[in-house]
Amino acid sequence: QVQLVESGGGLVQPGGSLRLSCAASRNIFFINFIGWYRQAPGKERELVAAISGPSTVYAHSVKGRFSISRDSAKNTVYLQLNSLKPEDTAIYYCNATYSVGPDWYTYWGQGTQVTVSS
């Protein structure tokens, strides 16, 4: 089992930056996939960025503005949000998915609110 705790959200003006953190309760080296998702009011949850091994992926809408990274020593994954726009306003969730033999497990954090507004 993995507990995930997100932090770093808040209110920021358009064009500003935030760094979100996702602290995991176990060694993230053994986690196959860690992703950041977001859900805006009235919309479905969508994948924003993910990291799996040496690979990263980004949603088209955030490519070039957001950056995902990890610190294995701290069991933490970060999402750097730059050049923020009002449409980035959402609750941001961290997800960890891993396999143990043939079984797959997925866990979610509680989310952190990001509000972009002047």
JSON list of N, CA and C in Angstrom, two decimals, residues 74-106:
[
{"chain": "A", "resi": 74, "resn": "LYS", "atom": "N", "xyz": [14.00, 11.34, -1.33]},
{"chain": "A", "resi": 74, "resn": "LYS", "atom": "CA", "xyz": [12.92, 11.87, -0.51]},
{"chain": "A", "resi": 74, "resn": "LYS", "atom": "C", "xyz": [11.58, 11.21, -0.81]},
{"chain": "A", "resi": 75, "resn": "ASN", "atom": "N", "xyz": [11.58, 10.23, -1.72]},
{"chain": "A", "resi": 75, "resn": "ASN", "atom": "CA", "xyz": [10.33, 9.56, -2.12]},
{"chain": "A", "resi": 75, "resn": "ASN", "atom": "C", "xyz": [9.27, 10.59, -2.52]},
{"chain": "A", "resi": 76, "resn": "THR", "atom": "N", "xyz": [9.70, 11.56, -3.28]},
{"chain": "A", "resi": 76, "resn": "THR", "atom": "CA", "xyz": [8.81, 12.66, -3.64]},
{"chain": "A", "resi": 76, "resn": "THR", "atom": "C", "xyz": [8.87, 12.93, -5.13]},
{"chain": "A", "resi": 77, "resn": "VAL", "atom": "N", "xyz": [7.71, 13.20, -5.70]},
{"chain": "A", "resi": 77, "resn": "VAL", "atom": "CA", "xyz": [7.60, 13.61, -7.10]},
{"chain": "A", "resi": 77, "resn": "VAL", "atom": "C", "xyz": [7.07, 15.04, -7.12]},
{"chain": "A", "resi": 78, "resn": "TYR", "atom": "N", "xyz": [7.65, 15.83, -8.00]},
{"chain": "A", "resi": 78, "resn": "TYR", "atom": "CA", "xyz": [7.29, 17.24, -8.08]},
{"chain": "A", "resi": 78, "resn": "TYR", "atom": "C", "xyz": [6.63, 17.56, -9.42]},
{"chain": "A", "resi": 79, "resn": "LEU", "atom": "N", "xyz": [5.81, 18.56, -9.40]},
{"chain": "A", "resi": 79, "resn": "LEU", "atom": "CA", "xyz": [5.27, 19.11, -10.64]},
{"chain": "A", "resi": 79, "resn": "LEU", "atom": "C", "xyz": [5.48, 20.62, -10.58]},
{"chain": "A", "resi": 80, "resn": "GLN", "atom": "N", "xyz": [6.37, 21.10, -11.43]},
{"chain": "A", "resi": 80, "resn": "GLN", "atom": "CA", "xyz": [6.64, 22.53, -11.53]},
{"chain": "A", "resi": 80, "resn": "GLN", "atom": "C", "xyz": [5.66, 23.13, -12.54]},
{"chain": "A", "resi": 81, "resn": "LEU", "atom": "N", "xyz": [4.91, 24.11, -12.10]},
{"chain": "A", "resi": 81, "resn": "LEU", "atom": "CA", "xyz": [3.91, 24.75, -12.96]},
{"chain": "A", "resi": 81, "resn": "LEU", "atom": "C", "xyz": [4.37, 26.19, -13.23]},
{"chain": "A", "resi": 82, "resn": "ASN", "atom": "N", "xyz": [4.66, 26.48, -14.47]},
{"chain": "A", "resi": 82, "resn": "ASN", "atom": "CA", "xyz": [5.09, 27.81, -14.88]},
{"chain": "A", "resi": 82, "resn": "ASN", "atom": "C", "xyz": [4.10, 28.40, -15.87]},
{"chain": "A", "resi": 83, "resn": "SER", "atom": "N", "xyz": [4.16, 29.71, -16.02]},
{"chain": "A", "resi": 83, "resn": "SER", "atom": "CA", "xyz": [3.29, 30.42, -16.98]},
{"chain": "A", "resi": 83, "resn": "SER", "atom": "C", "xyz": [1.84, 30.00, -16.81]},
{"chain": "A", "resi": 84, "resn": "LEU", "atom": "N", "xyz": [1.39, 30.02, -15.59]},
{"chain": "A", "resi": 84, "resn": "LEU", "atom": "CA", "xyz": [0.05, 29.52, -15.30]},
{"chain": "A", "resi": 84, "resn": "LEU", "atom": "C", "xyz": [-1.04, 30.37, -15.93]},
{"chain": "A", "resi": 85, "resn": "LYS", "atom": "N", "xyz": [-2.11, 29.69, -16.34]},
{"chain": "A", "resi": 85, "resn": "LYS", "atom": "CA", "xyz": [-3.25, 30.32, -16.97]},
{"chain": "A", "resi": 85, "resn": "LYS", "atom": "C", "xyz": [-4.50, 30.04, -16.14]},
{"chain": "A", "resi": 86, "resn": "PRO", "atom": "N", "xyz": [-5.51, 30.87, -16.26]},
{"chain": "A", "resi": 86, "resn": "PRO", "atom": "CA", "xyz": [-6.76, 30.60, -15.52]},
{"chain": "A", "resi": 86, "resn": "PRO", "atom": "C", "xyz": [-7.33, 29.21, -15.78]},
{"chain": "A", "resi": 87, "resn": "GLU", "atom": "N", "xyz": [-7.16, 28.70, -16.98]},
{"chain": "A", "resi": 87, "resn": "GLU", "atom": "CA", "xyz": [-7.68, 27.37, -17.30]},
{"chain": "A", "resi": 87, "resn": "GLU", "atom": "C", "xyz": [-6.89, 26.24, -16.63]},
{"chain": "A", "resi": 88, "resn": "ASP", "atom": "N", "xyz": [-5.79, 26.56, -15.96]},
{"chain": "A", "resi": 88, "resn": "ASP", "atom": "CA", "xyz": [-5.08, 25.56, -15.17]},
{"chain": "A", "resi": 88, "resn": "ASP", "atom": "C", "xyz": [-5.70, 25.37, -13.80]},
{"chain": "A", "resi": 89, "resn": "THR", "atom": "N", "xyz": [-6.68, 26.19, -13.46]},
{"chain": "A", "resi": 89, "resn": "THR", "atom": "CA", "xyz": [-7.35, 26.07, -12.18]},
{"chain": "A", "resi": 89, "resn": "THR", "atom": "C", "xyz": [-8.04, 24.72, -12.06]},
{"chain": "A", "resi": 90, "resn": "ALA", "atom": "N", "xyz": [-7.70, 23.99, -11.00]},
{"chain": "A", "resi": 90, "resn": "ALA", "atom": "CA", "xyz": [-8.24, 22.65, -10.79]},
{"chain": "A", "resi": 90, "resn": "ALA", "atom": "C", "xyz": [-7.70, 22.10, -9.48]},
{"chain": "A", "resi": 91, "resn": "ILE", "atom": "N", "xyz": [-8.24, 20.97, -9.09]},
{"chain": "A", "resi": 91, "resn": "ILE", "atom": "CA", "xyz": [-7.63, 20.19, -8.03]},
{"chain": "A", "resi": 91, "resn": "ILE", "atom": "C", "xyz": [-6.63, 19.24, -8.69]},
{"chain": "A", "resi": 92, "resn": "TYR", "atom": "N", "xyz": [-5.43, 19.23, -8.20]},
{"chain": "A", "resi": 92, "resn": "TYR", "atom": "CA", "xyz": [-4.37, 18.40, -8.76]},
{"chain": "A", "resi": 92, "resn": "TYR", "atom": "C", "xyz": [-4.16, 17.19, -7.84]},
{"chain": "A", "resi": 93, "resn": "TYR", "atom": "N", "xyz": [-4.17, 16.02, -8.46]},
{"chain": "A", "resi": 93, "resn": "TYR", "atom": "CA", "xyz": [-4.05, 14.76, -7.74]},
{"chain": "A", "resi": 93, "resn": "TYR", "atom": "C", "xyz": [-2.80, 14.00, -8.20]},
{"chain": "A", "resi": 94, "resn": "CYS", "atom": "N", "xyz": [-2.19, 13.34, -7.26]},
{"chain": "A", "resi": 94, "resn": "CYS", "atom": "CA", "xyz": [-1.06, 12.47, -7.54]},
{"chain": "A", "resi": 94, "resn": "CYS", "atom": "C", "xyz": [-1.56, 11.02, -7.57]},
{"chain": "A", "resi": 95, "resn": "ASN", "atom": "N", "xyz": [-1.03, 10.27, -8.51]},
{"chain": "A", "resi": 95, "resn": "ASN", "atom": "CA", "xyz": [-1.39, 8.85, -8.63]},
{"chain": "A", "resi": 95, "resn": "ASN", "atom": "C", "xyz": [-0.12, 8.00, -8.71]},
{"chain": "A", "resi": 96, "resn": "ALA", "atom": "N", "xyz": [-0.14, 6.89, -8.00]},
{"chain": "A", "resi": 96, "resn": "ALA", "atom": "CA", "xyz": [0.98, 5.94, -8.07]},
{"chain": "A", "resi": 96, "resn": "ALA", "atom": "C", "xyz": [0.42, 4.58, -8.45]},
{"chain": "A", "resi": 97, "resn": "THR", "atom": "N", "xyz": [1.03, 3.97, -9.44]},
{"chain": "A", "resi": 97, "resn": "THR", "atom": "CA", "xyz": [0.58, 2.66, -9.91]},
{"chain": "A", "resi": 97, "resn": "THR", "atom": "C", "xyz": [1.78, 1.75, -10.02]},
{"chain": "A", "resi": 98, "resn": "TYR", "atom": "N", "xyz": [1.67, 0.53, -9.47]},
{"chain": "A", "resi": 98, "resn": "TYR", "atom": "CA", "xyz": [2.79, -0.39, -9.52]},
{"chain": "A", "resi": 98, "resn": "TYR", "atom": "C", "xyz": [2.30, -1.82, -9.55]},
{"chain": "A", "resi": 99, "resn": "SER", "atom": "N", "xyz": [3.21, -2.69, -9.94]},
{"chain": "A", "resi": 99, "resn": "SER", "atom": "CA", "xyz": [2.86, -4.10, -10.04]},
{"chain": "A", "resi": 99, "resn": "SER", "atom": "C", "xyz": [3.64, -4.90, -9.01]},
{"chain": "A", "resi": 100, "resn": "VAL", "atom": "N", "xyz": [2.99, -5.93, -8.51]},
{"chain": "A", "resi": 100, "resn": "VAL", "atom": "CA", "xyz": [3.63, -6.94, -7.67]},
{"chain": "A", "resi": 100, "resn": "VAL", "atom": "C", "xyz": [3.29, -8.28, -8.32]},
{"chain": "A", "resi": 101, "resn": "GLY", "atom": "N", "xyz": [4.25, -8.85, -9.00]},
{"chain": "A", "resi": 101, "resn": "GLY", "atom": "CA", "xyz": [3.95, -10.04, -9.78]},
{"chain": "A", "resi": 101, "resn": "GLY", "atom": "C", "xyz": [2.91, -9.70, -10.84]},
{"chain": "A", "resi": 102, "resn": "PRO", "atom": "N", "xyz": [1.85, -10.49, -10.94]},
{"chain": "A", "resi": 102, "resn": "PRO", "atom": "CA", "xyz": [0.83, -10.24, -11.97]},
{"chain": "A", "resi": 102, "resn": "PRO", "atom": "C", "xyz": [-0.22, -9.20, -11.58]},
{"chain": "A", "resi": 103, "resn": "ASP", "atom": "N", "xyz": [-0.15, -8.72, -10.36]},
{"chain": "A", "resi": 103, "resn": "ASP", "atom": "CA", "xyz": [-1.19, -7.82, -9.84]},
{"chain": "A", "resi": 103, "resn": "ASP", "atom": "C", "xyz": [-0.74, -6.36, -9.93]},
{"chain": "A", "resi": 104, "resn": "TRP", "atom": "N", "xyz": [-1.71, -5.51, -10.24]},
{"chain": "A", "resi": 104, "resn": "TRP", "atom": "CA", "xyz": [-1.44, -4.07, -10.32]},
{"chain": "A", "resi": 104, "resn": "TRP", "atom": "C", "xyz": [-2.22, -3.36, -9.22]},
{"chain": "A", "resi": 105, "resn": "TYR", "atom": "N", "xyz": [-1.62, -2.31, -8.69]},
{"chain": "A", "resi": 105, "resn": "TYR", "atom": "CA", "xyz": [-2.21, -1.52, -7.62]},
{"chain": "A", "resi": 105, "resn": "TYR", "atom": "C", "xyz": [-2.12, -0.05, -7.99]},
{"chain": "A", "resi": 106, "resn": "THR", "atom": "N", "xyz": [-3.14, 0.70, -7.65]},
{"chain": "A", "resi": 106, "resn": "THR", "atom": "CA", "xyz": [-3.12, 2.13, -7.93]},
{"chain": "A", "resi": 106, "resn": "THR", "atom": "C", "xyz": [-3.66, 2.90, -6.72]}
]
